[in-house]
Structure formats: structure tokens, C-alpha cells
GROMACS .gro file of C-alpha atoms in nm:
model
  332
    1MET     CA    1 -14.638  22.189  21.757
    2LEU     CA    2 -14.434  21.962  21.531
    3ILE     CA    3 -14.251  21.675  21.698
    4LYS     CA    4 -13.949  21.539  21.518
    5ASN     CA    5 -13.918  21.165  21.553
    6LYS     CA    6 -13.569  21.047  21.468
    7ASN     CA    7 -13.681  20.685  21.460
    8ILE     CA    8 -13.906  20.737  21.159
    9ARG     CA    9 -13.746  20.574  20.847
   10ILE     CA   10 -13.852  20.627  20.488
   11THR     CA   11 -13.866  20.291  20.314
   12GLY     CA   12 -13.839  20.228  19.943
   13LEU     CA   13 -13.532  20.453  19.885
   14ILE     CA   14 -13.183  20.325  19.795
   15PRO     CA   15 -12.913  20.432  20.042
   16PHE     CA   16 -12.690  20.701  19.900
   17HIS     CA   17 -12.359  20.508  19.927
   18ILE     CA   18 -12.505  20.201  19.752
   19LEU     CA   19 -12.633  20.427  19.473
   20ILE     CA   20 -12.287  20.578  19.426
   21ILE     CA   21 -12.127  20.229  19.404
   22PHE     CA   22 -12.389  20.112  19.153
   23ILE     CA   23 -12.335  20.417  18.930
   24SER     CA   24 -11.955  20.373  18.945
   25ILE     CA   25 -11.977  20.008  18.839
   26LEU     CA   26 -12.215  20.102  18.558
   27VAL     CA   27 -11.979  20.372  18.431
   28ILE     CA   28 -11.682  20.130  18.437
   29LEU     CA   29 -11.875  19.866  18.245
   30ILE     CA   30 -11.987  20.118  17.984
   31TYR     CA   31 -11.630  20.247  17.950
   32PHE     CA   32 -11.471  19.906  17.894
   33THR     CA   33 -11.754  19.795  17.665
   34GLY     CA   34 -11.701  20.107  17.459
   35CYS     CA   35 -11.325  20.047  17.446
   36ALA     CA   36 -11.376  19.688  17.335
   37SER     CA   37 -11.622  19.794  17.069
   38ALA     CA   38 -11.392  20.071  16.950
   39LYS     CA   39 -11.102  19.826  16.929
   40LYS     CA   40 -11.314  19.579  16.738
   41TYR     CA   41 -11.415  19.821  16.468
   42THR     CA   42 -11.097  20.028  16.426
   43LEU     CA   43 -10.931  19.760  16.210
   44ASP     CA   44 -10.988  19.829  15.843
   45PHE     CA   45 -10.890  19.519  15.649
   46PRO     CA   46 -10.801  19.578  15.284
   47ASP     CA   47 -10.946  19.382  14.993
   48TYR     CA   48 -10.727  19.133  14.810
   49ASN     CA   49 -10.621  19.158  14.447
   50GLY     CA   50 -10.464  18.814  14.417
   51TYR     CA   51 -10.269  18.563  14.621
   52VAL     CA   52  -9.987  18.811  14.686
   53ASN     CA   53 -10.099  19.153  14.812
   54ASP     CA   54  -9.833  19.415  14.880
   55TYR     CA   55  -9.991  19.734  15.014
   56THR     CA   56  -9.651  19.897  15.073
   57ASP     CA   57  -9.493  19.854  14.726
   58THR     CA   58  -9.200  19.678  14.889
   59LEU     CA   59  -9.190  19.367  14.673
   60SER     CA   60  -9.049  19.399  14.325
   61ALA     CA   61  -9.277  19.320  14.034
   62GLU     CA   62  -9.062  19.021  13.936
   63TRP     CA   63  -9.072  18.855  14.278
   64LYS     CA   64  -9.436  18.938  14.330
   65THR     CA   65  -9.527  18.766  14.003
   66LYS     CA   66  -9.301  18.472  14.089
   67THR     CA   67  -9.469  18.427  14.426
   68GLU     CA   68  -9.817  18.474  14.276
   69ASN     CA   69  -9.749  18.199  14.021
   70LEU     CA   70  -9.623  17.971  14.298
   71ALA     CA   71  -9.939  18.020  14.505
   72GLN     CA   72 -10.151  17.961  14.195
   73ALA     CA   73  -9.966  17.635  14.125
   74VAL     CA   74 -10.014  17.517  14.483
   75ARG     CA   75 -10.387  17.576  14.455
   76GLU     CA   76 -10.416  17.393  14.124
   77GLU     CA   77 -10.209  17.093  14.241
   78THR     CA   78 -10.332  17.056  14.598
   79SER     CA   79 -10.648  17.274  14.631
   80CYS     CA   80 -10.477  17.448  14.926
   81GLU     CA   81 -10.465  17.828  14.917
   82ILE     CA   82 -10.169  18.037  15.031
   83ALA     CA   83 -10.218  18.412  15.064
   84VAL     CA   84  -9.961  18.683  15.131
   85ALA     CA   85 -10.033  19.025  15.278
   86VAL     CA   86  -9.762  19.287  15.325
   87ILE     CA   87  -9.899  19.584  15.519
   88ASP     CA   88  -9.748  19.899  15.663
   89GLU     CA   89  -9.854  19.862  16.026
   90LEU     CA   90 -10.104  19.682  16.249
   91GLY     CA   91 -10.299  19.988  16.360
   92GLY     CA   92 -10.276  19.910  16.729
   93ALA     CA   93 -10.388  19.548  16.698
   94THR     CA   94 -10.171  19.249  16.777
   95ILE     CA   95 -10.032  19.049  16.487
   96GLU     CA   96 -10.256  18.758  16.593
   97GLU     CA   97 -10.571  18.971  16.595
   98TYR     CA   98 -10.497  19.124  16.256
   99ALA     CA   99 -10.409  18.791  16.095
  100ALA     CA  100 -10.725  18.622  16.226
  101GLY     CA  101 -10.944  18.912  16.111
  102LEU     CA  102 -10.786  18.935  15.766
  103PHE     CA  103 -10.805  18.557  15.724
  104ALA     CA  104 -11.176  18.563  15.809
  105LYS     CA  105 -11.251  18.852  15.572
  106TRP     CA  106 -11.070  18.699  15.277
  107GLY     CA  107 -11.192  18.344  15.347
  108ILE     CA  108 -10.863  18.179  15.256
  109GLY     CA  109 -10.896  17.810  15.171
  110LYS     CA  110 -11.185  17.596  15.052
  111LYS     CA  111 -11.499  17.638  15.258
  112ASP     CA  112 -11.546  17.265  15.311
  113LYS     CA  113 -11.176  17.199  15.380
  114ASP     CA  114 -11.047  17.514  15.554
  115ASN     CA  115 -10.712  17.446  15.386
  116GLY     CA  116 -10.577  17.799  15.370
  117VAL     CA  117 -10.259  17.965  15.499
  118LEU     CA  118 -10.192  18.337  15.540
  119LEU     CA  119  -9.845  18.491  15.553
  120LEU     CA  120  -9.888  18.836  15.706
  121VAL     CA  121  -9.600  19.087  15.720
  122ALA     CA  122  -9.621  19.422  15.902
  123LEU     CA  123  -9.314  19.619  15.793
  124LYS     CA  124  -9.311  19.914  16.034
  125ASP     CA  125  -9.391  19.689  16.330
  126LYS     CA  126  -9.128  19.437  16.213
  127GLN     CA  127  -9.367  19.152  16.286
  128LEU     CA  128  -9.497  18.863  16.080
  129ARG     CA  129  -9.729  18.569  16.126
  130ILE     CA  130  -9.824  18.247  15.957
  131GLU     CA  131 -10.197  18.189  16.019
  132VAL     CA  132 -10.311  17.833  15.949
  133GLY     CA  133 -10.662  17.714  15.859
  134TYR     CA  134 -10.841  17.438  16.049
  135GLY     CA  135 -10.780  17.179  15.779
  136LEU     CA  136 -10.400  17.224  15.775
  137GLU     CA  137 -10.329  17.250  16.147
  138ALA     CA  138 -10.240  16.880  16.163
  139ILE     CA  139  -9.958  16.908  15.906
  140ILE     CA  140  -9.853  17.268  15.985
  141PRO     CA  141  -9.857  17.280  16.366
  142ASP     CA  142  -9.742  17.588  16.555
  143LEU     CA  143  -9.384  17.464  16.601
  144ARG     CA  144  -9.341  17.391  16.232
  145ALA     CA  145  -9.478  17.731  16.136
  146LYS     CA  146  -9.236  17.887  16.386
  147ASP     CA  147  -8.946  17.701  16.224
  148ILE     CA  148  -9.037  17.850  15.885
  149ILE     CA  149  -9.040  18.199  16.035
  150ASP     CA  150  -8.712  18.158  16.224
  151ASP     CA  151  -8.514  17.956  15.971
  152VAL     CA  152  -8.640  18.078  15.634
  153ILE     CA  153  -8.809  18.419  15.650
  154THR     CA  154  -8.658  18.631  15.927
  155PRO     CA  155  -8.291  18.569  15.831
  156ARG     CA  156  -8.366  18.730  15.495
  157PHE     CA  157  -8.581  19.006  15.644
  158LYS     CA  158  -8.293  19.100  15.874
  159ASN     CA  159  -8.091  19.169  15.559
  160SER     CA  160  -8.384  19.367  15.413
  161ASP     CA  161  -8.432  19.095  15.153
  162TYR     CA  162  -8.811  19.096  15.162
  163ASP     CA  163  -8.850  18.959  14.808
  164SER     CA  164  -8.683  18.623  14.868
  165GLY     CA  165  -8.801  18.619  15.229
  166VAL     CA  166  -9.165  18.616  15.121
  167TYR     CA  167  -9.106  18.385  14.826
  168ASN     CA  168  -8.907  18.124  15.016
  169GLY     CA  169  -9.152  18.142  15.304
  170VAL     CA  170  -9.425  18.043  15.061
  171VAL     CA  171  -9.196  17.769  14.924
  172ALA     CA  172  -9.147  17.629  15.276
  173ILE     CA  173  -9.524  17.627  15.339
  174ALA     CA  174  -9.591  17.468  14.999
  175ASN     CA  175  -9.331  17.197  15.059
  176ILE     CA  176  -9.505  17.085  15.377
  177ILE     CA  177  -9.828  17.048  15.180
  178TYR     CA  178  -9.648  16.874  14.890
  179GLU     CA  179  -9.472  16.638  15.129
  180GLU     CA  180  -9.805  16.540  15.285
  181GLN     CA  181  -9.948  16.466  14.939
  182ASP     CA  182  -9.636  16.280  14.817
  183LYS     CA  183  -9.547  16.542  14.556
  184ASN     CA  184  -9.206  16.666  14.450
  185LEU     CA  185  -9.066  16.939  14.674
  186LEU     CA  186  -8.979  17.283  14.543
  187PRO     CA  187  -8.625  17.425  14.553
  188TYR     CA  188  -8.550  17.746  14.739
  189SER     CA  189  -8.441  18.044  14.535
  190ASP     CA  190  -8.099  18.049  14.704
  191ASN     CA  191  -7.889  17.869  14.964
  192PHE     CA  192  -7.953  18.122  15.238
  193ILE     CA  193  -8.129  17.877  15.468
  194ASN     CA  194  -8.050  17.867  15.834
  195GLN     CA  195  -7.956  17.527  15.959
  196PRO     CA  196  -8.268  17.385  16.124
  197LYS     CA  197  -8.257  17.390  16.499
  198ARG     CA  198  -8.187  17.039  16.615
  199GLU     CA  199  -8.388  16.900  16.896
  200PHE     CA  200  -8.189  16.832  17.212
  201SER     CA  201  -8.268  16.463  17.168
  202ASP     CA  202  -8.070  16.469  16.840
  203THR     CA  203  -7.754  16.619  16.987
  204PRO     CA  204  -7.443  16.436  17.113
  205ALA     CA  205  -7.506  16.589  17.455
  206PHE     CA  206  -7.834  16.399  17.482
  207ALA     CA  207  -7.663  16.071  17.388
  208ALA     CA  208  -7.394  16.138  17.648
  209LEU     CA  209  -7.663  16.215  17.906
  210ILE     CA  210  -7.839  15.884  17.835
  211ILE     CA  211  -7.512  15.692  17.869
  212LEU     CA  212  -7.431  15.873  18.191
  213ALA     CA  213  -7.778  15.805  18.331
  214THR     CA  214  -7.740  15.436  18.245
  215LEU     CA  215  -7.394  15.402  18.397
  216LEU     CA  216  -7.441  15.635  18.692
  217PRO     CA  217  -7.601  15.376  18.929
  218TRP     CA  218  -7.318  15.132  18.857
  219ILE     CA  219  -7.057  15.403  18.903
  220VAL     CA  220  -7.210  15.501  19.237
  221PHE     CA  221  -7.227  15.136  19.346
  222ALA     CA  222  -6.864  15.082  19.244
  223LEU     CA  223  -6.752  15.394  19.434
  224ILE     CA  224  -6.938  15.284  19.747
  225PHE     CA  225  -6.785  14.936  19.726
  226LEU     CA  226  -6.437  15.081  19.665
  227ILE     CA  227  -6.464  15.326  19.956
  228SER     CA  228  -6.589  15.050  20.186
  229PHE     CA  229  -6.308  14.818  20.077
  230LEU     CA  230  -6.041  15.087  20.122
  231ARG     CA  231  -6.168  15.178  20.469
  232SER     CA  232  -6.164  14.812  20.572
  233TYR     CA  233  -5.817  14.758  20.423
  234ILE     CA  234  -5.674  15.070  20.588
  235LYS     CA  235  -5.821  14.980  20.925
  236LYS     CA  236  -5.687  14.626  20.902
  237HIS     CA  237  -5.335  14.715  20.778
  238ARG     CA  238  -5.266  15.030  20.980
  239CYS     CA  239  -4.973  14.980  21.215
  240PRO     CA  240  -5.071  15.052  21.578
  241ARG     CA  241  -4.724  15.197  21.644
  242CYS     CA  242  -4.629  15.418  21.346
  243LYS     CA  243  -4.987  15.453  21.210
  244LYS     CA  244  -4.871  15.381  20.856
  245ILE     CA  245  -5.045  15.143  20.619
  246ALA     CA  246  -4.759  14.894  20.623
  247LEU     CA  247  -4.885  14.606  20.833
  248VAL     CA  248  -4.833  14.261  20.680
  249ILE     CA  249  -5.072  13.995  20.808
  250LYS     CA  250  -5.010  13.619  20.778
  251THR     CA  251  -5.267  13.368  20.890
  252LYS     CA  252  -5.202  12.995  20.944
  253ILE     CA  253  -5.495  12.760  21.010
  254LEU     CA  254  -5.424  12.535  21.303
  255SER     CA  255  -5.763  12.357  21.299
  256SER     CA  256  -6.047  12.417  21.056
  257PRO     CA  257  -6.395  12.494  21.192
  258THR     CA  258  -6.683  12.249  21.138
  259TYR     CA  259  -7.061  12.257  21.176
  260GLU     CA  260  -7.014  12.125  21.531
  261SER     CA  261  -6.694  12.286  21.659
  262SER     CA  262  -6.492  12.604  21.612
  263GLY     CA  263  -6.142  12.622  21.468
  264ARG     CA  264  -5.813  12.789  21.556
  265ALA     CA  265  -5.569  13.002  21.355
  266HIS     CA  266  -5.226  13.152  21.419
  267VAL     CA  267  -5.194  13.519  21.312
  268GLU     CA  268  -4.866  13.704  21.264
  269LYS     CA  269  -4.853  14.080  21.207
  270PHE     CA  270  -4.537  14.264  21.100
  271CYS     CA  271  -4.488  14.632  21.005
  272ARG     CA  272  -4.251  14.692  20.716
  273LYS     CA  273  -4.183  15.049  20.831
  274CYS     CA  274  -4.113  15.039  21.199
  275GLY     CA  275  -4.058  14.667  21.264
  276TYR     CA  276  -4.359  14.628  21.489
  277ALA     CA  277  -4.446  14.257  21.536
  278GLU     CA  278  -4.737  14.079  21.698
  279LYS     CA  279  -4.840  13.713  21.722
  280SER     CA  280  -5.172  13.579  21.836
  281THR     CA  281  -5.406  13.282  21.815
  282ILE     CA  282  -5.765  13.343  21.719
  283THR     CA  283  -6.077  13.130  21.727
  284LEU     CA  284  -6.258  13.061  21.401
  285PRO     CA  285  -6.640  13.052  21.433
  286ILE     CA  286  -6.849  12.739  21.384
  287LEU     CA  287  -6.977  12.693  21.029
  288LYS     CA  288  -7.348  12.759  20.975
  289LYS     CA  289  -7.565  12.546  20.752
  290SER     CA  290  -7.743  12.706  20.459
  291SER     CA  291  -8.117  12.772  20.497
  292TYR     CA  292  -8.177  12.661  20.134
  293SER     CA  293  -8.423  12.367  20.130
  294GLY     CA  294  -8.522  12.335  19.765
  295SER     CA  295  -8.516  12.011  19.573
  296GLY     CA  296  -8.271  11.931  19.299
  297SER     CA  297  -7.904  12.016  19.268
  298TYR     CA  298  -7.803  12.340  19.439
  299GLY     CA  299  -7.597  12.482  19.157
  300SER     CA  300  -7.850  12.439  18.878
  301SER     CA  301  -8.152  12.639  18.988
  302PHE     CA  302  -8.159  12.835  18.659
  303SER     CA  303  -8.312  12.662  18.360
  304SER     CA  304  -8.143  12.686  18.023
  305GLY     CA  305  -8.359  12.773  17.725
  306SER     CA  306  -8.314  12.746  17.353
  307SER     CA  307  -8.401  13.000  17.088
  308SER     CA  308  -8.499  12.945  16.732
  309SER     CA  309  -8.505  13.196  16.452
  310GLY     CA  310  -8.731  13.200  16.153
  311SER     CA  311  -8.872  13.428  15.884
  312SER     CA  312  -9.234  13.548  15.813
  313GLY     CA  313  -9.326  13.712  15.607
  314SER     CA  314 -10.778  17.998  13.745
  315SER     CA  315 -10.879  18.305  13.923
  316SER     CA  316 -10.721  18.414  14.249
  317SER     CA  317 -11.039  18.436  14.453
  318PHE     CA  318 -11.043  18.244  14.778
  319GLY     CA  319 -11.285  17.966  14.863
  320GLY     CA  320 -11.433  18.087  15.194
  321GLY     CA  321 -11.214  17.894  15.438
  322SER     CA  322 -11.161  17.985  15.802
  323SER     CA  323 -10.869  17.995  16.040
  324GLY     CA  324 -10.834  17.768  16.339
  325GLY     CA  325 -10.628  18.019  16.532
  326GLY     CA  326 -10.317  17.807  16.485
  327GLY     CA  327  -9.986  17.926  16.350
  328ALA     CA  328  -9.689  18.122  16.475
  329SER     CA  329  -9.565  18.479  16.499
  330GLY     CA  330  -9.220  18.633  16.486
  331ARG     CA  331  -9.013  18.951  16.469
  332TRP     CA  332  -8.699  19.060  16.291
   0.00000   0.00000   0.00000
């Protein structure tokens, strides 16, 4: 006869619910790893044919040549490399991902200086980015790159003027490099430049705020003093009969107080409105000696000082640079 023992346990086997959880986690990890890998390798970066690469045939031949010559001149005069890429769309990537990947593939800038800049324009996505190499991040920080996008490029793009938008964007980038190297700045192709956004610290409102902050404590102090004075004056000159502030007070000293004895004064009160009158004699308190015990004359505790003044007296191949991830993006 077989006896079933319910207490017998088979060791060495994984419980079913733990196995299910383990398989689920494994499937999730494989899924997300596959998605990340797919995303990484779906971007197909084009090859460059020069400094200015228009894969959409948007730029006219004249402006493309003009911008190409400008980028060539910047490289010859400064060794910095400016590349332009006008693409149709980003293919599901962000503008930052595409710009970093394209920058790395092309190797914009000198390898030992990383002094390259990429202007990327995605027409259908209406996005653009200025990607800056490691070596130029100090002179073209993110905020300055953003100013170029907002003040120079996107105003023209909004009017579908992609030719001058790209060209003047390159001019703005080149001028920052020229300014750093004490070279003559380049003119823009037209006067269509947005007024630069002024910092709040440069506005009249900021100056007014500083003045207000400086004067505010004194204004508050003056208001407190004025309110206190008015309350005291009103309380003292309010007529007890008609309650109007019309009480005239005259005080006549009968005997002045000293450090040893009190004094006496005659007080007359008269209301100009209702004719109320009151006379009284008050006692003046004994004078108190000052606690000051310093040596020297009392009124000259501040020393006077004197001041004196005086006098003293090629080809368009890139150099293998890399991006630092800096720059700015925008839309139009």
C-alpha cells in the first residue's frame, strides 16, 4: 500500500511563481535592450561633400557657394571648422542625438583642438541645432549659441529665407571666433537682425529696482516715524469735548528742574472749535546725569582724518574633432 506523505518536499526546484517573475524580468530587459539597439542603429548619417551639405536642394547654388567660401576662409584664418548640414527629417531621433552622431561621424574640427561647429537644420521637423566642439565651448557657450539661433537664424527661417538664414548663422558663429582671435568681424548679408535680447540687469526696470531696494528701508523708517508722530500729535491735540484736533497747548515754566529737585510748569489748553479751556500745573521730572564716562571733550569723540591724492603709475575634409555635447537647439 502506498502512503502519501504531504510533508515530503522536493528540494532543488525553483518555485513556480519565482520562475514566472524571473522570466518576465528577462523578457522586459531583452525588449528594452533590443529597442535601444534598434534606435542606435536606425540613424543613417550621410557623408559630407564639403563644408555646406544640403541634402534637400533647398539652398540656392549662389548662397551655397557663398557659405562654402565663408567656411573655407574661417578654417584658413583660424583653423576652426564650421560645417552645415540641411537634412529632410531626423528619422525619429532628437535633434541633439542626430547632431552629436553626425558631428562624430564627420569629425568636425582639428583632432588635437576639437575646434569644430556644426549647424544642423531639419526642414520637415522645423528644428535646428548648433553643436559645439570641446575646444570652442568656452567662447561659444550654450546661451550664446541660443542667441544666434533666436536672433539671427530663426527670424529668417520663419520667412522661408533659408539661404540668408544659414549664411548669416555661419557669419554669427565666425564672428565669435574672429572676436576671440582679435580679427575683423564680418558683415551680415542684410539688416534683418533681431535686436539682441537685453539682460534684465541692463534694463531701466532693473535700475529702478535697485534704487527702490536702496531707498525702501529709509522710506519704511520715515513712514513709521511719521505715523508715530501723527498718532502722538493727534492724541495730544484732540479736544476732550468736541473730539476735533483743535487743541492749542501753551506751557510756561514756573521753575526749571535740576539734578537734585523737580520743576513746575503751568499748562493752558484751549480748543479753537468749541472754546473748551483747561488750566493745570504739572511737575517736571528731575534731570538725570549721563552715563558717559569717557575721557576728553564730550562733543569731539570722532577723529578727523585727512586724505591725500597722488598718481602711480584647401580641401574641405574635416580634421577629426569631437563634440563636447554643448550648443543649443531651436524651432521655427
